[in-house]
Protein backbone atom coordinates (compact mmCIF):
# COMPACT_ATOMS: atom_id res chain seq x y z
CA UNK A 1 4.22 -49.33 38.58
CA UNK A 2 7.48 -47.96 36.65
CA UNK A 3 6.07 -46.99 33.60
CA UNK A 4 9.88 -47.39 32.30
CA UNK A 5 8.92 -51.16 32.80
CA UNK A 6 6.57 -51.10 30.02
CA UNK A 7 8.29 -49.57 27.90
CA UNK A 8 11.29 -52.41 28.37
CA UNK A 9 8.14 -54.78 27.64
CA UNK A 10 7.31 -53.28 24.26
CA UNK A 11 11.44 -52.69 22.94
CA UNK A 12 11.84 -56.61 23.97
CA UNK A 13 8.33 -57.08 21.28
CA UNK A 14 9.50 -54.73 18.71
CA UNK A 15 13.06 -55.99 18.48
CA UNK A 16 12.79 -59.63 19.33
CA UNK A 17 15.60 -59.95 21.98
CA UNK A 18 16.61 -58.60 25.26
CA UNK A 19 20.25 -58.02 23.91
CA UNK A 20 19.01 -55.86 21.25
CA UNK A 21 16.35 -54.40 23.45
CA UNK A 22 18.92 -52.86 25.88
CA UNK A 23 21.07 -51.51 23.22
CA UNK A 24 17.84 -49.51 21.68
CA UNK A 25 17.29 -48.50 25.14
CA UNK A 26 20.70 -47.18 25.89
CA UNK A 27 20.95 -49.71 28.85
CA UNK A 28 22.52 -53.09 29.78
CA UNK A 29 21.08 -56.14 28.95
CA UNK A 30 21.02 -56.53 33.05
CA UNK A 31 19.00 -53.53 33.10
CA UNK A 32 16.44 -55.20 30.70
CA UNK A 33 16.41 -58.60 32.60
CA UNK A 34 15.63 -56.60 36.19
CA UNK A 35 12.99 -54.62 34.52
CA UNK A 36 11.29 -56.88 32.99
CA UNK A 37 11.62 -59.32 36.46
CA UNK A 38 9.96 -56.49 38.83
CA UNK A 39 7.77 -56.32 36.26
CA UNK A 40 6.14 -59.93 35.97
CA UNK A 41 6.86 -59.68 39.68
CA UNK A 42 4.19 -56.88 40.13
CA UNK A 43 2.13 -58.22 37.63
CA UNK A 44 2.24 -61.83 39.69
CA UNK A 45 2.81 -63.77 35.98
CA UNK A 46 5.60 -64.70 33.39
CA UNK A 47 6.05 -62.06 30.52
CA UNK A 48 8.90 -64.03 28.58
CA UNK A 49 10.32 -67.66 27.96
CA UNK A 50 13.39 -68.86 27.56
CA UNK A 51 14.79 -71.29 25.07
CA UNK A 52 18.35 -71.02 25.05
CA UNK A 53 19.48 -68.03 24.45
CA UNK A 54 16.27 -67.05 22.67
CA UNK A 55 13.21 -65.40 24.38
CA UNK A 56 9.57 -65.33 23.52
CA UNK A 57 6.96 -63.10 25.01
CA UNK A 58 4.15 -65.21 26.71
CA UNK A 59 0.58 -64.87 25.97
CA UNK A 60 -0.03 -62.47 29.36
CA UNK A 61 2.52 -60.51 27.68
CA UNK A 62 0.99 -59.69 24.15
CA UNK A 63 -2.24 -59.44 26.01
CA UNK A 64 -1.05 -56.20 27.71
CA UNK A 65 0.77 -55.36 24.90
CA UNK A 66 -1.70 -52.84 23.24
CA UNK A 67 -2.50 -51.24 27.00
CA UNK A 68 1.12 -51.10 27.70
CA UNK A 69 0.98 -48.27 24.76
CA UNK A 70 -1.36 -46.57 24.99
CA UNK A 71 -0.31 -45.92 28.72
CA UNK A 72 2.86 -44.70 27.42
CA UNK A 73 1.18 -42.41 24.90
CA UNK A 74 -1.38 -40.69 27.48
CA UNK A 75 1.29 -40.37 29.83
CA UNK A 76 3.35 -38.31 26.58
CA UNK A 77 0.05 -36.84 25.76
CA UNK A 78 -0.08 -35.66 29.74
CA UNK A 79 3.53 -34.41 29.67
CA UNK A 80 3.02 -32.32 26.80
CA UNK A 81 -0.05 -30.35 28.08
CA UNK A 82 1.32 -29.91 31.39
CA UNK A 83 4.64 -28.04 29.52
CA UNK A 84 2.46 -26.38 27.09
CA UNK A 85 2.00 -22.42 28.09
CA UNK A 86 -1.53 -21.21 28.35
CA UNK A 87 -2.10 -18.37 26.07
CA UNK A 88 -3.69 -15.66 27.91
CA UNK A 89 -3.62 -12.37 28.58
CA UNK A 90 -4.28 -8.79 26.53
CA UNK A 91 -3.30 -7.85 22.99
CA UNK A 92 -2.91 -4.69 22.24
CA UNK A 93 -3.85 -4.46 18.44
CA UNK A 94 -4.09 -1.23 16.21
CA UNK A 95 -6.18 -1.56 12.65
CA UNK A 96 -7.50 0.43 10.24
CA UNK A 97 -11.52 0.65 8.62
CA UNK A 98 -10.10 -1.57 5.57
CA UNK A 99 -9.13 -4.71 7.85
CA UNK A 100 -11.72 -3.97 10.71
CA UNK A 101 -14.69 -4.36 8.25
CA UNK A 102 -12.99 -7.01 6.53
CA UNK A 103 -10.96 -9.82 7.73
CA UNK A 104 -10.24 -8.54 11.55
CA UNK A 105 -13.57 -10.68 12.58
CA UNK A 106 -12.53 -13.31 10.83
CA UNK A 107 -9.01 -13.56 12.54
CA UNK A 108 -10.48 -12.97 15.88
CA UNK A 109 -13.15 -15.84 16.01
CA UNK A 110 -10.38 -18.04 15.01
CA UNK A 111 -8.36 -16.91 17.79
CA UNK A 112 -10.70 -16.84 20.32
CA UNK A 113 -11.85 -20.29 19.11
CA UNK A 114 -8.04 -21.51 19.84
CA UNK A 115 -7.16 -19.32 22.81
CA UNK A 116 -10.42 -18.95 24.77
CA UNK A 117 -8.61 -16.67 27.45
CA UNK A 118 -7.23 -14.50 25.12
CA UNK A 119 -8.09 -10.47 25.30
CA UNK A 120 -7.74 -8.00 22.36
CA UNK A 121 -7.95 -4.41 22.85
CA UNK A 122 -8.39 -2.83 19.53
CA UNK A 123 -7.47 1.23 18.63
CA UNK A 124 -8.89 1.76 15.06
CA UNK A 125 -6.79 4.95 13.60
CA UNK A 126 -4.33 5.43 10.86
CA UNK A 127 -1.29 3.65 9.78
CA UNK A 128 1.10 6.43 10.06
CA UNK A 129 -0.06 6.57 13.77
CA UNK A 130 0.17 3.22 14.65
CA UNK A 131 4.34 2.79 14.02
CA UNK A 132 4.95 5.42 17.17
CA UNK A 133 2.49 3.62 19.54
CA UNK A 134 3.94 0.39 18.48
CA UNK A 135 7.68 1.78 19.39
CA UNK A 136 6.90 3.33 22.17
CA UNK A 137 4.65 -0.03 23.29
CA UNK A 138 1.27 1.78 23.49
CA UNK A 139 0.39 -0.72 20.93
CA UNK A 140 1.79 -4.74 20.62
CA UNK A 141 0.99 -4.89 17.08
CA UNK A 142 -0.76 -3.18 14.10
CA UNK A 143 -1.82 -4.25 10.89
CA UNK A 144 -0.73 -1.33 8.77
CA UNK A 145 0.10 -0.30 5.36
CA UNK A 146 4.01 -0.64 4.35
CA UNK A 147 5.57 3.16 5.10
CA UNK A 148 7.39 4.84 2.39
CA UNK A 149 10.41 5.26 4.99
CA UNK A 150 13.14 2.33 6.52
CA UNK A 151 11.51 0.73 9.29
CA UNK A 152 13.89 0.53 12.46
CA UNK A 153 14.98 -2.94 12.91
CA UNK A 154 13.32 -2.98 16.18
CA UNK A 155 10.13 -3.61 14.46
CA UNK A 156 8.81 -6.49 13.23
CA UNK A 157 7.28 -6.49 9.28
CA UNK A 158 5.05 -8.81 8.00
CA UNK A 159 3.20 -8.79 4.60
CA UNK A 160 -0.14 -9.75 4.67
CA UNK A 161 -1.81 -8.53 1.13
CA UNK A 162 -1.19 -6.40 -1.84
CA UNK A 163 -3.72 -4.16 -2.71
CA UNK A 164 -3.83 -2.66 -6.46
CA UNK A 165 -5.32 0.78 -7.57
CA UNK A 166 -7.81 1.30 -10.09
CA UNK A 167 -10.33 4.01 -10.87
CA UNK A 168 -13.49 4.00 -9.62
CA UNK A 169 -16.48 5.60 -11.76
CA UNK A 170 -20.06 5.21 -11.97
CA UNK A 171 -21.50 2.12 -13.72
CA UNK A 172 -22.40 4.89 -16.90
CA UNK A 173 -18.80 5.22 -17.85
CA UNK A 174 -18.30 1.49 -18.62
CA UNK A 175 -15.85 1.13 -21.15
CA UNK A 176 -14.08 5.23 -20.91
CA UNK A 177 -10.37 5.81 -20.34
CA UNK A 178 -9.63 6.27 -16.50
CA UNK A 179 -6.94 9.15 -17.33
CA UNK A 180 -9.81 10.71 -19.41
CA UNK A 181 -12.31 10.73 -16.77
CA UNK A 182 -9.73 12.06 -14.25
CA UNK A 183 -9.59 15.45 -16.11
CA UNK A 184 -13.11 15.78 -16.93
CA UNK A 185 -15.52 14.34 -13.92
CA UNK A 186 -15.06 15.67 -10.47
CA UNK A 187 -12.69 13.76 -7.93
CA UNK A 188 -13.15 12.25 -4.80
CA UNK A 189 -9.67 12.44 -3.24
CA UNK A 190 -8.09 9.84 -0.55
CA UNK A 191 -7.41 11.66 2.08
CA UNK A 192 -4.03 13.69 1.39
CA UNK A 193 -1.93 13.30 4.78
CA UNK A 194 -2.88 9.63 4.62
CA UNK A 195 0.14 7.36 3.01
CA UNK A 196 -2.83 6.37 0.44
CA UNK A 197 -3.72 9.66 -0.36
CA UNK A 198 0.44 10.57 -0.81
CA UNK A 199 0.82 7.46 -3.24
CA UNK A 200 -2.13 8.94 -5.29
CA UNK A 201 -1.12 11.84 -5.83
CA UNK A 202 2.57 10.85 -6.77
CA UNK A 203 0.20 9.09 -9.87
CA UNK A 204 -1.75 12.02 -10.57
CA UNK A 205 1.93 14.16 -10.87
CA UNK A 206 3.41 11.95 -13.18
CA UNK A 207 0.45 11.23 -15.27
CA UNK A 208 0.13 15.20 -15.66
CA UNK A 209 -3.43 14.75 -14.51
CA UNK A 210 -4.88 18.13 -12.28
CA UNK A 211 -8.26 16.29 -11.07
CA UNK A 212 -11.51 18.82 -10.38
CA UNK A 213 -11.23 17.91 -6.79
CA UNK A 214 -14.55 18.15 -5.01
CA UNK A 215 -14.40 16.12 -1.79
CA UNK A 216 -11.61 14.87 0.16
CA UNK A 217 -12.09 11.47 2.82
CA UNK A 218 -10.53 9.29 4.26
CA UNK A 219 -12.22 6.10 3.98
CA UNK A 220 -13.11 3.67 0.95
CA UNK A 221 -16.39 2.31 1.93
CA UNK A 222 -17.08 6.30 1.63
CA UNK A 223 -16.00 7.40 -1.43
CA UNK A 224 -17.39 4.10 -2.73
CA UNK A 225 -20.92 5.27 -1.83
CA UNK A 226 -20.20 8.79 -2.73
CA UNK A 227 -19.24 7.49 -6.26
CA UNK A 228 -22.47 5.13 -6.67
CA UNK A 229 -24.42 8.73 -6.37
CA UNK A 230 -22.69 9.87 -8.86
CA UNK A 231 -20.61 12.84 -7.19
CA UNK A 232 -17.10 11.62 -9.04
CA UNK A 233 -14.73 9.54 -9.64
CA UNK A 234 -11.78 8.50 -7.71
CA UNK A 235 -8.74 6.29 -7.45
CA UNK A 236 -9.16 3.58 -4.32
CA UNK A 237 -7.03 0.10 -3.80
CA UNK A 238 -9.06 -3.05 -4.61
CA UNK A 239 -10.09 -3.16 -1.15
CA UNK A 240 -12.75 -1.24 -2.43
CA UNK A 241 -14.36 -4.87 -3.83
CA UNK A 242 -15.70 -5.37 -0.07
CA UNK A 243 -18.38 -2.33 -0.92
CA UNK A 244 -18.94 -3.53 -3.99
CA UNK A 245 -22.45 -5.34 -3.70
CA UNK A 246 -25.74 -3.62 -4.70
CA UNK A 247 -23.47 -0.44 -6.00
CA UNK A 248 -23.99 0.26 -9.46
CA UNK A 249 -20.30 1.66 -10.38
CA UNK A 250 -17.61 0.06 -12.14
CA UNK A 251 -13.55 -0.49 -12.30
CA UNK A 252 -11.59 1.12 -14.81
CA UNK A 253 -7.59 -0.29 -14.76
CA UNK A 254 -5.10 2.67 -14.94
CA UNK A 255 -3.22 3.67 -17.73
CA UNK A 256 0.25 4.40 -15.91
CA UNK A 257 1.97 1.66 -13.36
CA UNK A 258 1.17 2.55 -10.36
CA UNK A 259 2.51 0.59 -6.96
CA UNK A 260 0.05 -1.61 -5.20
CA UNK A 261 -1.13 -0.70 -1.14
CA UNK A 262 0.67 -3.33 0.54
CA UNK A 263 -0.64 -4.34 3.97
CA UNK A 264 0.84 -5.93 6.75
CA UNK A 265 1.71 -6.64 10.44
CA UNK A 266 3.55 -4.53 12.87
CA UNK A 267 5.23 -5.42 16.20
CA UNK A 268 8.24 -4.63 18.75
CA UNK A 269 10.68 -7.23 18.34
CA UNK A 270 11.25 -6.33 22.13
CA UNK A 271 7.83 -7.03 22.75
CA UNK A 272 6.64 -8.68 26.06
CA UNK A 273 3.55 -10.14 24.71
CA UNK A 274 5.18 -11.30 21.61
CA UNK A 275 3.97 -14.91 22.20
CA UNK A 276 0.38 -13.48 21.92
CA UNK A 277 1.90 -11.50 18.47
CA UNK A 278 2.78 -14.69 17.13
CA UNK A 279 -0.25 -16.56 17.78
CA UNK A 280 -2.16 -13.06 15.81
CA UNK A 281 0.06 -13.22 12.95
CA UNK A 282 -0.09 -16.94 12.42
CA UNK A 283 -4.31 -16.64 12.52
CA UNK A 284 -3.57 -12.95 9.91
CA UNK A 285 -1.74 -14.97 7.90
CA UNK A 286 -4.58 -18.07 7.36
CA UNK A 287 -7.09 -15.61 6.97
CA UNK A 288 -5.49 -13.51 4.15
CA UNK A 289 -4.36 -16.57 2.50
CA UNK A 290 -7.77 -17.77 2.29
């Protein structure tokens, strides 16, 4: 059977005459009489009446009505999944400790739950080294803290989240002035070749503040812990609220302005797997929206 047939059937119902039928369908009114004659043909009964000029579906006719359509919408439904692209294949992601113990899980159950042969690879390490692999496509994409240089225009920017700075002090200094506590307690410094650590102590400089520096690291959930024992104090993004439970330390705002840490994803424009990019950033962005 021509499904085309059935779908003369249902523009004869939904616009009451052959003659405006056939213009709906693009097609002569001919065309819509020889349709809809190999069709009661093949269906061996009558699918219209005539009464002059006007024509009236038969009962056989609005009994197949409701089938006609939905055959026409499975056979849509069957077009569209056999021109839909499987996504599969590797991607290549880098990410840092912040989004790996935070919301990286999250986005990858969601994509694995939509793309069940999807592959990530993921290379924990530093922003600052994840821009060269991406450019030089040892990486597809990155989620990675917002350089403080132009990015090339061959690479793709994304932001994700905004991450403000506050000082970080043990729950017995409640209340104390974050500049004051800087110059007297010692400080637990961000790592200083780390674009965190650089945007620190670019606050430190212009507040005039010379910290008692004790220890030096490189990762949040760290200095978090090292504060709760009551080592220092230290300046960390907000991302420090994921470490937060059962530590007995508290959040002092700072004084000064002080530019948020602002997150986001990283990808070559040029990319070959930028389909599987796309469907990462579009499951990044629900997640941090959430």
């Amino acid at each position: 059977m021509n499904t085309r047939f059935l779908n003369t059937l249902i523009a004869v119902f939904r616009h009451g005459s052959m003659a405006e039928a056939a213009r709906r369908l693009n097609v002569t009114h001919g065309a819509v009489a020889q349709q809809m004659k190999a069709l009661e043909e093949e269906l061996g009964t009558a699918l219209i009446t005539r009464s002059g000029k006007t024509v009236h579906l038969t009962n056989a006719a609005y009994r197949i009505l409701e089938t006609s359509q939905k055959i026409l919408d499975d056979i849509d439904s069957l077009t569209a999944l056999a021109n839909t692209q499987e996504i599969r294949g590797e991607l290549r992601l880098g990410a840092g400790n912040t989004s790996l113990n935070s919301t990286i899980p999250n986005i990858l159950a969601t994509l694995i739950d939509r793309y069940p042969s999807l592959q990530v690879s993921i290379r924990p390490g530093l922003s600052s080294d994840f821009y060269p692999s991406v450019e030089n496509n040892e990486l597809d994409a990155a989620i990675a803290l917002e350089p403080p240089f132009a990015m090339p225009k061959r690479i793709g920017w994304r932001l994700l989240s905004e991450e403000h700075f506050f000082l970080l002090a043990s729950a017995r200094h409640q209340g104390k002035s974050a500049h004051d506590l800087l110059r007297q307690e010692s400080f637990i410094r961000y790592d200083k070749n780390s674009w965190v650590g650089q945007q620190i102590e670019q606050y430190l400089k212009k507040a005039g503040i010379v910290p008692k520096e004790r220890f030096e690291l490189a990762s949040t959930e760290s200095i978090s812990l090292m504060v709760n024992k009551g080592l220092g104090v230290a300046i960390v993004p907000n991302a420090w609220n994921l470490w937060k439970q059962g530590l007995n330390v508290v959040s002092l705002p700072l004084p000064s302005p002080c530019a948020p840490r602002r997150f986001g994803l990283i990808w070559a424009r040029s990319s070959p797997r930028l389909q599987l990019v796309e469907v990462f950033l579009k499951a990044a962005v629900e997640e941090y929206r959430a």
